[in-house]
Amino acid sequence: HELGDPRAIRTIRAAIRIGERHGLTRRTALARRRLALDLAGRGAISAALRELDAACASLDPHEQARSEVFRIGVLWYAGKATESLTRTDRALETLRREGDTFWEAQLLRNRGGLLAERGDAATAEPDLVRARDLFASIGAKAAAFATESQLVRIALTRGDLPESLARLDAIDADDVSSRIVAEHELLRAQTLATAQLWSEALQALARAQVIWKRSARDDHEGRFEVIRLTLLAGDPVRAQALALQAQRSFAAQQRQLYAARAGGFALAAAIAAGGVRRSALRSGRRAAAILAAAGWRKDALRLQLA
């Protein structure tokens, strides 16, 4: 899974079959939980939630609290930004009572990431700082670095470019996985583009794309950033083609929120190219409505203003 290898799902399904055959109820449930995240990463959100429900039915309260890490992860993949997080508060209480530091940190990291994605950076930041510090306290270096990536995103959202670059420069690439290296290159590209340093931004983005291609990992934020930077760099025709391709791909995976975001980019690119059809306007209105209903008000307004 971490390497983006498609054999991950086949391997974990084999584990479930073996567990069921030998009556290993708890281990089978843990395997289902793992499968849920693999499925969500490939866009099968409904199937992922079914696997999670099946897993939780066979687990004790402590493991059910740990399972909230996976549920938030699935919601994050699904782009379900308005989903209630009350269950997360209860799960955190259980994990703290059990002294389960690693899983508490994982849940805080996932919840912080989901909150940041819905645009609530002020609430997300304390979760992420706490998660990073917990990971560091138990020597989980890679997890601490991955959480630091989210804090870089928040600094970028605030417009604090020096802090974003300083945080990225402080991370040793030799200590992290290729997936996190790609994420850091994407963040560097975003920061440099914000500073109007286009040549350096596109170089960083190209490095991230090489890693994604090598791992066959579908990174939705990476897709959007490629489109956005292509548009800002002055190639609206290519940006529109990339956006429409992403929109079709997300729609096929039933990831409607991401499809709507891609539709917004497609309309912006069409306007920049100077050729907007009525079908593009209709698609843009539908995308704005989906974004607004999901709580992405700023994105919906930006799309309506386009």
PDB file of N, CA and C in Angstrom, residues 155-197:
ATOM      1  N   ALA A 155       0.624  26.337   6.756  1.00  0.00           N
ATOM      2  CA  ALA A 155       1.412  27.575   6.645  1.00  0.00           C
ATOM      3  C   ALA A 155       1.217  28.194   5.267  1.00  0.00           C
ATOM      4  N   LEU A 156       1.149  27.334   4.242  1.00  0.00           N
ATOM      5  CA  LEU A 156       0.932  27.822   2.879  1.00  0.00           C
ATOM      6  C   LEU A 156      -0.453  28.435   2.737  1.00  0.00           C
ATOM      7  N   THR A 157      -1.450  27.811   3.371  1.00  0.00           N
ATOM      8  CA  THR A 157      -2.813  28.346   3.344  1.00  0.00           C
ATOM      9  C   THR A 157      -2.858  29.741   3.969  1.00  0.00           C
ATOM     10  N   ARG A 158      -2.080  29.921   5.026  1.00  0.00           N
ATOM     11  CA  ARG A 158      -2.013  31.238   5.690  1.00  0.00           C
ATOM     12  C   ARG A 158      -1.240  32.261   4.860  1.00  0.00           C
ATOM     13  N   GLY A 159      -0.527  31.802   3.829  1.00  0.00           N
ATOM     14  CA  GLY A 159       0.281  32.706   3.022  1.00  0.00           C
ATOM     15  C   GLY A 159       1.658  32.953   3.597  1.00  0.00           C
ATOM     16  N   ASP A 160       2.073  32.122   4.571  1.00  0.00           N
ATOM     17  CA  ASP A 160       3.387  32.287   5.192  1.00  0.00           C
ATOM     18  C   ASP A 160       4.404  31.463   4.404  1.00  0.00           C
ATOM     19  N   LEU A 161       4.901  32.032   3.283  1.00  0.00           N
ATOM     20  CA  LEU A 161       5.799  31.295   2.397  1.00  0.00           C
ATOM     21  C   LEU A 161       7.151  30.988   3.044  1.00  0.00           C
ATOM     22  N   PRO A 162       7.763  31.937   3.785  1.00  0.00           N
ATOM     23  CA  PRO A 162       9.035  31.605   4.444  1.00  0.00           C
ATOM     24  C   PRO A 162       8.903  30.413   5.403  1.00  0.00           C
ATOM     25  N   GLU A 163       7.804  30.357   6.162  1.00  0.00           N
ATOM     26  CA  GLU A 163       7.620  29.225   7.084  1.00  0.00           C
ATOM     27  C   GLU A 163       7.453  27.928   6.306  1.00  0.00           C
ATOM     28  N   SER A 164       6.692  27.966   5.207  1.00  0.00           N
ATOM     29  CA  SER A 164       6.495  26.756   4.394  1.00  0.00           C
ATOM     30  C   SER A 164       7.825  26.203   3.902  1.00  0.00           C
ATOM     31  N   LEU A 165       8.649  27.086   3.329  1.00  0.00           N
ATOM     32  CA  LEU A 165       9.943  26.654   2.781  1.00  0.00           C
ATOM     33  C   LEU A 165      10.889  26.206   3.889  1.00  0.00           C
ATOM     34  N   ALA A 166      10.872  26.915   5.022  1.00  0.00           N
ATOM     35  CA  ALA A 166      11.753  26.555   6.138  1.00  0.00           C
ATOM     36  C   ALA A 166      11.401  25.166   6.666  1.00  0.00           C
ATOM     37  N   ARG A 167      10.094  24.874   6.784  1.00  0.00           N
ATOM     38  CA  ARG A 167       9.671  23.552   7.263  1.00  0.00           C
ATOM     39  C   ARG A 167      10.104  22.465   6.278  1.00  0.00           C
ATOM     40  N   LEU A 168       9.955  22.734   4.976  1.00  0.00           N
ATOM     41  CA  LEU A 168      10.353  21.745   3.967  1.00  0.00           C
ATOM     42  C   LEU A 168      11.860  21.517   3.986  1.00  0.00           C
ATOM     43  N   ASP A 169      12.630  22.588   4.103  1.00  0.00           N
ATOM     44  CA  ASP A 169      14.091  22.461   4.098  1.00  0.00           C
ATOM     45  C   ASP A 169      14.614  21.720   5.327  1.00  0.00           C
ATOM     46  N   ALA A 170      13.824  21.756   6.412  1.00  0.00           N
ATOM     47  CA  ALA A 170      14.277  21.115   7.656  1.00  0.00           C
ATOM     48  C   ALA A 170      14.058  19.600   7.634  1.00  0.00           C
ATOM     49  N   ILE A 171      13.334  19.093   6.635  1.00  0.00           N
ATOM     50  CA  ILE A 171      13.045  17.656   6.564  1.00  0.00           C
ATOM     51  C   ILE A 171      14.131  16.953   5.753  1.00  0.00           C
ATOM     52  N   ASP A 172      14.710  15.908   6.313  1.00  0.00           N
ATOM     53  CA  ASP A 172      15.752  15.136   5.645  1.00  0.00           C
ATOM     54  C   ASP A 172      15.097  14.091   4.737  1.00  0.00           C
ATOM     55  N   ALA A 173      15.259  14.263   3.419  1.00  0.00           N
ATOM     56  CA  ALA A 173      14.605  13.358   2.448  1.00  0.00           C
ATOM     57  C   ALA A 173      15.068  11.915   2.591  1.00  0.00           C
ATOM     58  N   ASP A 174      16.252  11.701   3.170  1.00  0.00           N
ATOM     59  CA  ASP A 174      16.750  10.325   3.327  1.00  0.00           C
ATOM     60  C   ASP A 174      15.971   9.548   4.379  1.00  0.00           C
ATOM     61  N   ASP A 175      15.238  10.267   5.225  1.00  0.00           N
ATOM     62  CA  ASP A 175      14.524   9.616   6.326  1.00  0.00           C
ATOM     63  C   ASP A 175      13.060   9.333   6.026  1.00  0.00           C
ATOM     64  N   VAL A 176      12.604   9.640   4.801  1.00  0.00           N
ATOM     65  CA  VAL A 176      11.173   9.494   4.508  1.00  0.00           C
ATOM     66  C   VAL A 176      10.962   8.629   3.266  1.00  0.00           C
ATOM     67  N   SER A 177       9.727   8.131   3.102  1.00  0.00           N
ATOM     68  CA  SER A 177       9.401   7.282   1.955  1.00  0.00           C
ATOM     69  C   SER A 177       9.276   8.120   0.688  1.00  0.00           C
ATOM     70  N   SER A 178       9.264   7.435  -0.453  1.00  0.00           N
ATOM     71  CA  SER A 178       9.148   8.144  -1.730  1.00  0.00           C
ATOM     72  C   SER A 178       7.813   8.893  -1.818  1.00  0.00           C
ATOM     73  N   ARG A 179       6.756   8.316  -1.194  1.00  0.00           N
ATOM     74  CA  ARG A 179       5.447   8.977  -1.212  1.00  0.00           C
ATOM     75  C   ARG A 179       5.529  10.342  -0.530  1.00  0.00           C
ATOM     76  N   ILE A 180       6.230  10.409   0.612  1.00  0.00           N
ATOM     77  CA  ILE A 180       6.341  11.675   1.337  1.00  0.00           C
ATOM     78  C   ILE A 180       7.261  12.628   0.584  1.00  0.00           C
ATOM     79  N   VAL A 181       8.300  12.096  -0.063  1.00  0.00           N
ATOM     80  CA  VAL A 181       9.175  12.956  -0.883  1.00  0.00           C
ATOM     81  C   VAL A 181       8.356  13.635  -1.982  1.00  0.00           C
ATOM     82  N   ALA A 182       7.464  12.854  -2.636  1.00  0.00           N
ATOM     83  CA  ALA A 182       6.600  13.423  -3.689  1.00  0.00           C
ATOM     84  C   ALA A 182       5.691  14.501  -3.108  1.00  0.00           C
ATOM     85  N   GLU A 183       5.154  14.241  -1.929  1.00  0.00           N
ATOM     86  CA  GLU A 183       4.276  15.209  -1.273  1.00  0.00           C
ATOM     87  C   GLU A 183       5.032  16.504  -0.975  1.00  0.00           C
ATOM     88  N   HIS A 184       6.284  16.365  -0.532  1.00  0.00           N
ATOM     89  CA  HIS A 184       7.086  17.553  -0.231  1.00  0.00           C
ATOM     90  C   HIS A 184       7.411  18.346  -1.495  1.00  0.00           C
ATOM     91  N   GLU A 185       7.676  17.635  -2.596  1.00  0.00           N
ATOM     92  CA  GLU A 185       7.952  18.335  -3.857  1.00  0.00           C
ATOM     93  C   GLU A 185       6.711  19.091  -4.330  1.00  0.00           C
ATOM     94  N   LEU A 186       5.532  18.479  -4.137  1.00  0.00           N
ATOM     95  CA  LEU A 186       4.286  19.153  -4.491  1.00  0.00           C
ATOM     96  C   LEU A 186       4.110  20.420  -3.651  1.00  0.00           C
ATOM     97  N   LEU A 187       4.364  20.310  -2.356  1.00  0.00           N
ATOM     98  CA  LEU A 187       4.239  21.470  -1.472  1.00  0.00           C
ATOM     99  C   LEU A 187       5.250  22.561  -1.856  1.00  0.00           C
ATOM    100  N   ARG A 188       6.455  22.135  -2.214  1.00  0.00           N
ATOM    101  CA  ARG A 188       7.466  23.115  -2.643  1.00  0.00           C
ATOM    102  C   ARG A 188       7.002  23.823  -3.924  1.00  0.00           C
ATOM    103  N   ALA A 189       6.431  23.040  -4.839  1.00  0.00           N
ATOM    104  CA  ALA A 189       5.922  23.638  -6.085  1.00  0.00           C
ATOM    105  C   ALA A 189       4.834  24.663  -5.791  1.00  0.00           C
ATOM    106  N   GLN A 190       3.915  24.322  -4.881  1.00  0.00           N
ATOM    107  CA  GLN A 190       2.833  25.241  -4.525  1.00  0.00           C
ATOM    108  C   GLN A 190       3.382  26.523  -3.911  1.00  0.00           C
ATOM    109  N   THR A 191       4.366  26.365  -3.027  1.00  0.00           N
ATOM    110  CA  THR A 191       4.942  27.532  -2.354  1.00  0.00           C
ATOM    111  C   THR A 191       5.677  28.422  -3.350  1.00  0.00           C
ATOM    112  N   LEU A 192       6.484  27.819  -4.208  1.00  0.00           N
ATOM    113  CA  LEU A 192       7.249  28.595  -5.190  1.00  0.00           C
ATOM    114  C   LEU A 192       6.333  29.280  -6.205  1.00  0.00           C
ATOM    115  N   ALA A 193       5.250  28.590  -6.578  1.00  0.00           N
ATOM    116  CA  ALA A 193       4.296  29.197  -7.516  1.00  0.00           C
ATOM    117  C   ALA A 193       3.618  30.401  -6.879  1.00  0.00           C
ATOM    118  N   THR A 194       3.289  30.286  -5.590  1.00  0.00           N
ATOM    119  CA  THR A 194       2.679  31.412  -4.884  1.00  0.00           C
ATOM    120  C   THR A 194       3.619  32.611  -4.878  1.00  0.00           C
ATOM    121  N   ALA A 195       4.936  32.321  -4.839  1.00  0.00           N
ATOM    122  CA  ALA A 195       5.940  33.394  -4.866  1.00  0.00           C
ATOM    123  C   ALA A 195       6.278  33.829  -6.297  1.00  0.00           C
ATOM    124  N   GLN A 196       5.514  33.293  -7.296  1.00  0.00           N
ATOM    125  CA  GLN A 196       5.709  33.629  -8.717  1.00  0.00           C
ATOM    126  C   GLN A 196       7.045  33.126  -9.278  1.00  0.00           C
ATOM    127  N   LEU A 197       7.634  32.128  -8.636  1.00  0.00           N
ATOM    128  CA  LEU A 197       8.881  31.546  -9.128  1.00  0.00           C
ATOM    129  C   LEU A 197       8.526  30.329  -9.988  1.00  0.00           C
TER     130      LEU A 197
END
